[in-house]
């Protein structure tokens, strides 16, 4: 109890006033993206890399295909029709002897074709009588030439790509058993508020925690690893202690980022000697958000206590910060039909995207409301001039 009182007195006596660090929405997003260096890579077995981010460019260890091969079941032919069938090759066989003019080799899809093959005649376009086959062949048709997709040593994917199923299949084709990927940033959360109820029906004066349940999905969607949420009462001492013990790359603090008597984030940041990078963003909803760097390099992101405002702040600061730690470029937002802007600030509005690309703003989009964004296709990012872009939203896992 004495320690608690002492910490509270320190917090009360700390000067939390700092130069204005309010940024535009685009400035804040860019600053969050460069706030931390990309995490070190690790070498992971191919089967465990789905969804991970490439730390280095992916190069071909072999040419694809490694030899000239057939793209169809049929006959590899040389010279004009008709041809005498002199050999048969299946996938997995070695390269057969070269063809001479007027001869053919029966081939399966993927099988190597003989040298001097002029093209492949598919079965369905061929007429065969005994050992003679005839038909019309377009030169080089239905042959996959060695190195056609890539040569050995070619860069086929750049660093920063999130690996999907097709990329894993490509990596296997190129001869890889392991890939260097970025370590997923760990993201922990501190959910503050005396009035916040975790389960059940809230009594008068209480509210259900709507932010905590959103965070695992939001963090996973961004490519991070959610370490869990800790509930704190409105106490500067508790918040200071939690920040001092932080060991995740990013710590999200919800419900303590404004300027009210129960909002202790800035006081706690000063007490732990954090560097305040962003102190408010010129956007609605979500203005009272913050970004700071702890002495150990961990990032602290302050999310407003209202759920829609917290959602916007996550997209503004946390998503770009995770993207930067993964070594990925900041995603560009697609332009959309203009919507009405507001002087001096960027508005983020849940919208439906209609056929033809028109966007329609949805109701229930205030800072305390999630109904609009839960039904939305995207968030419209509207600058003061009305220039509108669409920010994607995470879907079901």
Coordinates of C-alpha atoms in Angstrom, one line a residue:
X1 CA 0.0 0.0 0.0
X2 CA 2.9 2.4 0.7
X3 CA 4.4 1.6 -2.6
X4 CA 1.1 2.3 -4.3
X5 CA 0.8 5.7 -2.6
X6 CA 4.4 6.6 -3.4
X7 CA 3.9 5.8 -7.1
X8 CA 0.7 7.8 -7.2
X9 CA 2.5 10.8 -5.7
X10 CA 5.3 10.5 -8.3
X11 CA 2.7 10.4 -11.1
X12 CA 0.9 13.4 -9.7
X13 CA 4.1 15.5 -9.5
X14 CA 5.3 14.5 -13.0
X15 CA 5.1 17.2 -15.7
X16 CA 3.3 15.6 -18.6
X17 CA 3.1 18.7 -20.8
X18 CA 5.1 18.3 -24.0
X19 CA 5.3 20.0 -27.4
X20 CA 2.3 19.4 -29.7
X21 CA 2.8 16.2 -31.6
X22 CA -0.6 16.1 -33.3
X23 CA -0.2 14.9 -36.8
X24 CA -2.5 14.5 -39.8
X25 CA -3.8 11.0 -40.4
X26 CA -1.4 10.3 -43.2
X27 CA 1.6 11.7 -41.3
X28 CA 0.7 9.6 -38.2
X29 CA 0.3 6.4 -40.3
X30 CA 3.7 7.0 -41.9
X31 CA 5.4 7.8 -38.6
X32 CA 4.0 4.6 -37.0
X33 CA 5.3 2.6 -39.9
X34 CA 8.8 3.7 -39.4
X35 CA 8.7 3.8 -35.6
X36 CA 10.5 0.5 -35.1
X37 CA 13.1 -1.5 -37.1
X38 CA 12.1 -4.7 -38.9
X39 CA 12.4 -7.7 -36.7
X40 CA 15.2 -10.2 -37.2
X41 CA 14.5 -13.1 -39.6
X42 CA 14.3 -16.8 -38.7
X43 CA 14.6 -19.9 -40.9
X44 CA 11.4 -21.9 -40.8
X45 CA 10.3 -25.1 -42.4
X46 CA 8.2 -24.6 -45.5
X47 CA 5.1 -26.1 -44.0
X48 CA 5.2 -23.6 -41.2
X49 CA 5.5 -20.4 -43.3
X50 CA 1.9 -19.9 -44.4
X51 CA 1.0 -16.3 -43.7
X52 CA 4.5 -15.4 -42.6
X53 CA 6.5 -12.5 -44.3
X54 CA 9.5 -13.2 -46.4
X55 CA 12.6 -11.6 -44.8
X56 CA 14.7 -11.9 -47.9
X57 CA 13.9 -12.2 -51.7
X58 CA 13.0 -15.7 -52.9
X59 CA 15.4 -17.0 -55.5
X60 CA 15.1 -20.0 -57.7
X61 CA 17.5 -22.8 -56.8
X62 CA 16.7 -24.5 -60.1
X63 CA 15.4 -23.5 -63.5
X64 CA 11.6 -24.1 -63.9
X65 CA 11.1 -26.2 -65.8
X66 CA 14.5 -27.8 -65.5
X67 CA 14.3 -29.4 -69.0
X68 CA 12.1 -29.0 -72.1
X69 CA 8.9 -30.9 -71.3
X70 CA 5.5 -31.6 -72.7
X71 CA 2.4 -29.5 -71.7
X72 CA 0.0 -32.1 -73.1
X73 CA -0.4 -35.9 -73.5
X74 CA 0.4 -36.7 -77.1
X75 CA 3.3 -36.9 -79.4
X76 CA 6.5 -34.9 -79.6
X77 CA 7.3 -34.6 -83.3
X78 CA 10.1 -33.5 -85.6
X79 CA 9.7 -32.4 -89.1
X80 CA 6.6 -32.6 -91.3
X81 CA 3.7 -35.1 -90.9
X82 CA 3.4 -38.0 -90.9
X83 CA 5.7 -39.3 -88.2
X84 CA 7.0 -42.7 -87.2
X85 CA 6.6 -43.3 -83.4
X86 CA 10.0 -44.4 -82.2
X87 CA 9.8 -44.0 -78.4
X88 CA 7.6 -43.4 -75.4
X89 CA 8.4 -41.2 -72.4
X90 CA 6.5 -40.6 -69.2
X91 CA 6.9 -38.0 -66.4
X92 CA 9.9 -38.9 -64.3
X93 CA 11.8 -40.5 -67.1
X94 CA 15.1 -39.1 -68.3
X95 CA 15.6 -37.1 -71.5
X96 CA 15.1 -39.4 -74.5
X97 CA 17.3 -39.7 -77.6
X98 CA 17.1 -36.8 -80.1
X99 CA 14.4 -37.1 -82.8
X100 CA 15.1 -37.2 -86.5
X101 CA 12.9 -35.5 -89.1
X102 CA 9.8 -37.7 -89.6
X103 CA 9.8 -39.3 -86.2
X104 CA 7.8 -38.9 -83.0
X105 CA 8.0 -39.7 -79.4
X106 CA 4.8 -40.5 -77.4
X107 CA 4.9 -38.2 -74.3
X108 CA 2.8 -37.7 -71.1
X109 CA 2.2 -34.3 -69.6
X110 CA 5.3 -33.2 -67.7
X111 CA 7.5 -35.7 -69.4
X112 CA 10.8 -34.5 -71.0
X113 CA 10.6 -34.1 -74.8
X114 CA 13.5 -35.3 -77.0
X115 CA 16.0 -32.8 -78.4
X116 CA 14.9 -31.5 -81.8
X117 CA 11.2 -31.5 -80.9
X118 CA 9.3 -29.1 -83.0
X119 CA 6.1 -29.2 -81.1
X120 CA 3.6 -31.6 -79.4
X121 CA 0.6 -33.0 -81.1
X122 CA -2.2 -33.8 -78.5
X123 CA -3.9 -37.1 -78.7
X124 CA -7.2 -35.5 -79.5
X125 CA -5.8 -33.8 -82.6
X126 CA -3.8 -36.9 -83.8
X127 CA -4.6 -39.7 -86.2
X128 CA -2.6 -42.9 -85.7
X129 CA -2.4 -46.0 -87.8
X130 CA 0.0 -48.6 -86.4
X131 CA 3.4 -46.9 -85.8
X132 CA 2.5 -43.9 -88.0
X133 CA 0.8 -40.7 -86.6
X134 CA -0.3 -37.7 -88.5
X135 CA -1.8 -34.3 -87.8
X136 CA -1.2 -30.6 -87.8
X137 CA 1.3 -29.1 -85.3
X138 CA 2.0 -25.5 -84.6
X139 CA 5.8 -25.0 -84.1
X140 CA 6.7 -24.9 -80.4
X141 CA 3.1 -25.5 -79.4
X142 CA 2.4 -27.4 -76.2
X143 CA 6.1 -27.5 -75.1
X144 CA 7.3 -25.9 -71.9
X145 CA 10.9 -24.9 -72.6
X146 CA 13.6 -25.2 -70.0
X147 CA 13.8 -22.0 -67.8
X148 CA 10.5 -20.7 -69.3
X149 CA 9.1 -19.7 -65.9
X150 CA 12.5 -18.8 -64.4
X151 CA 16.2 -19.5 -64.6
X152 CA 18.2 -20.7 -61.7
X153 CA 19.2 -17.7 -59.5
X154 CA 16.2 -15.5 -60.6
X155 CA 14.5 -13.5 -57.9
X156 CA 10.8 -14.5 -58.1
X157 CA 9.3 -12.8 -55.0
X158 CA 10.6 -9.7 -53.2
X159 CA 11.2 -9.5 -49.5
X160 CA 8.1 -8.3 -47.6
X161 CA 5.6 -10.6 -49.3
X162 CA 3.2 -12.4 -47.1
X163 CA 3.3 -16.1 -48.1
X164 CA 0.1 -17.6 -49.3
X165 CA -0.6 -21.1 -50.5
X166 CA 0.5 -20.4 -54.1
X167 CA 3.8 -18.9 -52.8
X168 CA 4.5 -22.0 -50.8
X169 CA 3.9 -24.2 -53.8
X170 CA 6.2 -22.0 -55.8
X171 CA 8.9 -22.2 -53.2
X172 CA 8.7 -25.9 -53.2
X173 CA 8.9 -25.9 -57.0
X174 CA 12.1 -23.8 -56.8
X175 CA 13.7 -26.4 -54.5
X176 CA 13.3 -24.7 -51.1
X177 CA 12.7 -26.7 -47.9
X178 CA 13.0 -23.7 -45.5
X179 CA 12.4 -20.0 -45.9
X180 CA 13.7 -16.9 -44.0
X181 CA 10.7 -15.1 -42.6
X182 CA 10.2 -12.3 -40.2
X183 CA 9.4 -13.1 -36.6
X184 CA 5.8 -12.1 -35.9
X185 CA 5.7 -9.1 -33.5
X186 CA 4.2 -9.8 -30.2
X187 CA 1.4 -7.4 -29.2
X188 CA 0.1 -7.2 -25.7
X189 CA -2.8 -5.1 -24.5
X190 CA -3.6 -3.2 -21.3
X191 CA -7.4 -2.5 -21.0
X192 CA -8.1 0.2 -18.4
X193 CA -11.3 1.4 -16.8
X194 CA -13.1 1.0 -13.5
X195 CA -16.4 0.8 -15.4
X196 CA -15.3 -1.9 -17.9
X197 CA -17.0 -5.3 -17.4
X198 CA -15.5 -8.4 -19.1
X199 CA -18.6 -10.7 -19.0
X200 CA -22.3 -10.5 -18.4
X201 CA -24.9 -7.7 -18.6
X202 CA -23.4 -4.3 -17.4
X203 CA -25.1 -2.6 -14.5
X204 CA -25.9 1.2 -14.7
X205 CA -22.6 3.0 -14.9
X206 CA -20.8 0.0 -16.4
X207 CA -19.9 -0.9 -20.0
X208 CA -18.9 -4.2 -21.6
X209 CA -15.4 -4.3 -22.9
X210 CA -15.8 -4.1 -26.7
X211 CA -12.1 -3.4 -27.4
X212 CA -10.6 -6.5 -25.9
X213 CA -12.6 -9.0 -28.0
X214 CA -11.5 -7.1 -31.2
X215 CA -7.8 -7.2 -30.6
X216 CA -6.9 -10.8 -31.2
X217 CA -8.4 -10.7 -34.7
X218 CA -7.0 -7.3 -35.5
X219 CA -3.5 -8.3 -34.4
X220 CA -3.7 -11.6 -36.3
X221 CA -4.9 -9.8 -39.5
X222 CA -1.9 -7.5 -39.3
X223 CA 0.5 -10.4 -39.0
X224 CA 1.3 -10.0 -35.3
X225 CA 1.0 -12.5 -32.4
X226 CA -1.4 -11.5 -29.7
X227 CA 0.0 -12.1 -26.3
X228 CA -3.2 -11.4 -24.4
X229 CA -5.0 -8.6 -22.5
X230 CA -4.5 -7.5 -18.9
X231 CA -7.3 -5.6 -17.2
X232 CA -6.3 -2.6 -15.1
X233 CA -8.3 -0.2 -12.9
X234 CA -7.9 3.6 -13.5
X235 CA -4.6 3.9 -11.6
X236 CA -1.4 5.7 -12.7
X237 CA 0.6 3.4 -10.5
X238 CA -0.8 0.2 -12.0
X239 CA -0.2 1.5 -15.5
X240 CA 3.3 2.6 -14.7
X241 CA 4.1 -0.9 -13.3
X242 CA 2.6 -2.6 -16.3
X243 CA 4.6 -0.5 -18.8
X244 CA 7.8 -1.1 -16.8
X245 CA 7.3 -4.8 -17.1
X246 CA 6.4 -4.7 -20.8
X247 CA 8.4 -7.2 -23.0
X248 CA 6.2 -7.3 -26.1
X249 CA 7.3 -5.4 -29.2
X250 CA 4.0 -3.4 -29.1
X251 CA 1.8 -2.6 -26.0
X252 CA -1.7 -1.4 -26.7
X253 CA -3.2 0.7 -24.0
X254 CA -7.0 1.3 -24.3
X255 CA -9.2 3.6 -22.4
X256 CA -6.5 5.9 -21.0
X257 CA -5.3 8.1 -23.9
X258 CA -7.5 11.2 -23.5
X259 CA -7.1 14.1 -21.1
X260 CA -9.7 13.3 -18.4
X261 CA -8.9 12.7 -14.7
X262 CA -9.0 8.9 -15.2
X263 CA -6.6 9.0 -18.2
X264 CA -3.1 8.3 -17.0
X265 CA -1.3 7.2 -20.1
X266 CA 0.8 10.4 -20.7
X267 CA 1.6 10.6 -17.0
X268 CA 2.8 6.9 -17.1
X269 CA 4.8 7.5 -20.2
X270 CA 6.8 10.3 -18.6
X271 CA 7.3 8.2 -15.5
X272 CA 8.9 5.4 -17.5
X273 CA 10.9 7.8 -19.6
X274 CA 9.2 6.9 -22.8
X275 CA 9.7 9.0 -25.9
X276 CA 6.4 10.5 -27.0
X277 CA 6.3 10.3 -30.8
X278 CA 2.6 11.1 -31.5
X279 CA 0.3 12.9 -29.2
X280 CA -3.1 13.0 -31.0
X281 CA -4.1 12.6 -34.6
X282 CA -6.2 15.1 -36.6
X283 CA -8.9 12.6 -37.4
X284 CA -12.5 11.7 -36.3
X285 CA -13.2 9.4 -34.7
X286 CA -10.0 8.5 -32.8
X287 CA -8.3 11.9 -32.2
X288 CA -6.9 11.1 -28.7
X289 CA -4.5 8.4 -29.7
X290 CA -0.8 8.3 -28.9
X291 CA 2.5 6.5 -29.9
X292 CA 5.5 6.3 -27.7
X293 CA 8.8 4.4 -27.6
X294 CA 10.0 2.8 -24.3
X295 CA 13.7 2.9 -23.4
X296 CA 14.0 -0.7 -24.4
X297 CA 12.6 0.0 -27.9
X298 CA 9.1 -1.3 -27.3
X299 CA 6.3 0.7 -28.8
X300 CA 3.3 1.8 -26.8
X301 CA 0.1 2.8 -28.6
X302 CA -2.7 4.6 -26.8
X303 CA -6.2 3.7 -28.1
X304 CA -9.2 5.7 -27.1
X305 CA -11.8 4.1 -24.8
X306 CA -14.7 4.3 -27.2
X307 CA -14.7 1.2 -29.4
X308 CA -15.1 2.8 -32.9
X309 CA -12.4 5.4 -32.0
X310 CA -10.2 2.6 -30.8
X311 CA -10.8 0.7 -34.0
X312 CA -9.8 3.7 -36.1
X313 CA -6.7 4.3 -33.9
X314 CA -5.6 0.7 -34.3
X315 CA -5.8 1.1 -38.1
X316 CA -4.0 4.5 -37.9
X317 CA -1.1 3.5 -35.6
X318 CA -1.0 -0.2 -34.7
X319 CA -1.5 -1.7 -38.1
X320 CA 1.3 0.4 -39.7
X321 CA 3.6 -0.2 -36.7
X322 CA 3.2 -4.0 -37.1
X323 CA 3.6 -3.7 -40.9
X324 CA 6.9 -1.9 -40.3
X325 CA 8.2 -4.4 -37.8
X326 CA 7.5 -7.1 -40.4
X327 CA 9.5 -5.2 -43.0
X328 CA 6.5 -4.8 -45.3
X329 CA 5.7 -1.5 -47.2
X330 CA 2.9 0.7 -46.0
X331 CA -0.2 -0.4 -48.0
X332 CA -1.5 2.1 -50.5
X333 CA -5.2 2.9 -50.2
X334 CA -7.4 2.7 -53.3
X335 CA -9.1 6.0 -54.3
X336 CA -12.9 6.1 -54.3
X337 CA -15.7 8.5 -55.3
X338 CA -15.4 11.7 -53.2
X339 CA -17.3 12.1 -50.0
X340 CA -17.8 15.4 -48.1
X341 CA -14.8 16.3 -45.9
X342 CA -14.5 18.2 -42.7
X343 CA -12.3 21.3 -42.2
X344 CA -8.9 20.5 -40.6
X345 CA -9.3 16.8 -40.0
X346 CA -9.6 13.4 -41.7
X347 CA -12.8 11.5 -41.3
X348 CA -13.0 7.7 -41.2
X349 CA -16.5 6.5 -42.1
X350 CA -17.8 2.9 -42.5
X351 CA -19.1 2.5 -46.1
X352 CA -20.7 -0.1 -48.4
X353 CA -19.1 -0.4 -51.8
X354 CA -21.9 -0.6 -54.5
X355 CA -21.9 -2.0 -58.0
X356 CA -20.0 0.4 -60.2
X357 CA -17.7 1.5 -57.4
X358 CA -19.9 4.0 -55.7
X359 CA -19.5 4.2 -51.9
X360 CA -22.3 4.8 -49.5
X361 CA -21.7 6.0 -46.0
X362 CA -23.4 3.9 -43.3
X363 CA -25.1 5.2 -40.1
X364 CA -24.1 4.4 -36.6
X365 CA -20.5 5.5 -37.1
X366 CA -19.8 7.7 -34.1
X367 CA -16.9 7.0 -31.8
X368 CA -18.8 4.8 -29.3
X369 CA -20.6 2.8 -32.0
X370 CA -19.5 -0.4 -33.7
X371 CA -22.7 -1.2 -35.6
X372 CA -21.7 0.7 -38.7
X373 CA -18.2 -0.7 -39.1
X374 CA -19.5 -4.2 -38.3
X375 CA -21.7 -4.0 -41.4
X376 CA -19.2 -2.2 -43.6
X377 CA -17.2 -3.3 -46.6
X378 CA -14.4 -0.7 -45.9
X379 CA -13.6 2.5 -44.1
X380 CA -13.7 5.6 -46.2
X381 CA -10.7 7.8 -45.4
X382 CA -11.9 11.3 -46.3
X383 CA -9.4 14.2 -46.2
X384 CA -10.6 17.8 -45.5
X385 CA -10.8 18.4 -49.3
X386 CA -13.1 15.4 -49.8
X387 CA -10.4 13.2 -51.4
X388 CA -11.6 9.7 -50.5
X389 CA -9.7 6.4 -50.2
X390 CA -10.8 3.0 -49.0
X391 CA -9.2 1.3 -46.1
X392 CA -9.7 -2.5 -46.1
X393 CA -11.2 -4.2 -43.1
X394 CA -10.4 -7.6 -41.7
X395 CA -12.9 -10.3 -42.5
X396 CA -13.8 -13.5 -40.7
X397 CA -10.8 -15.7 -39.8

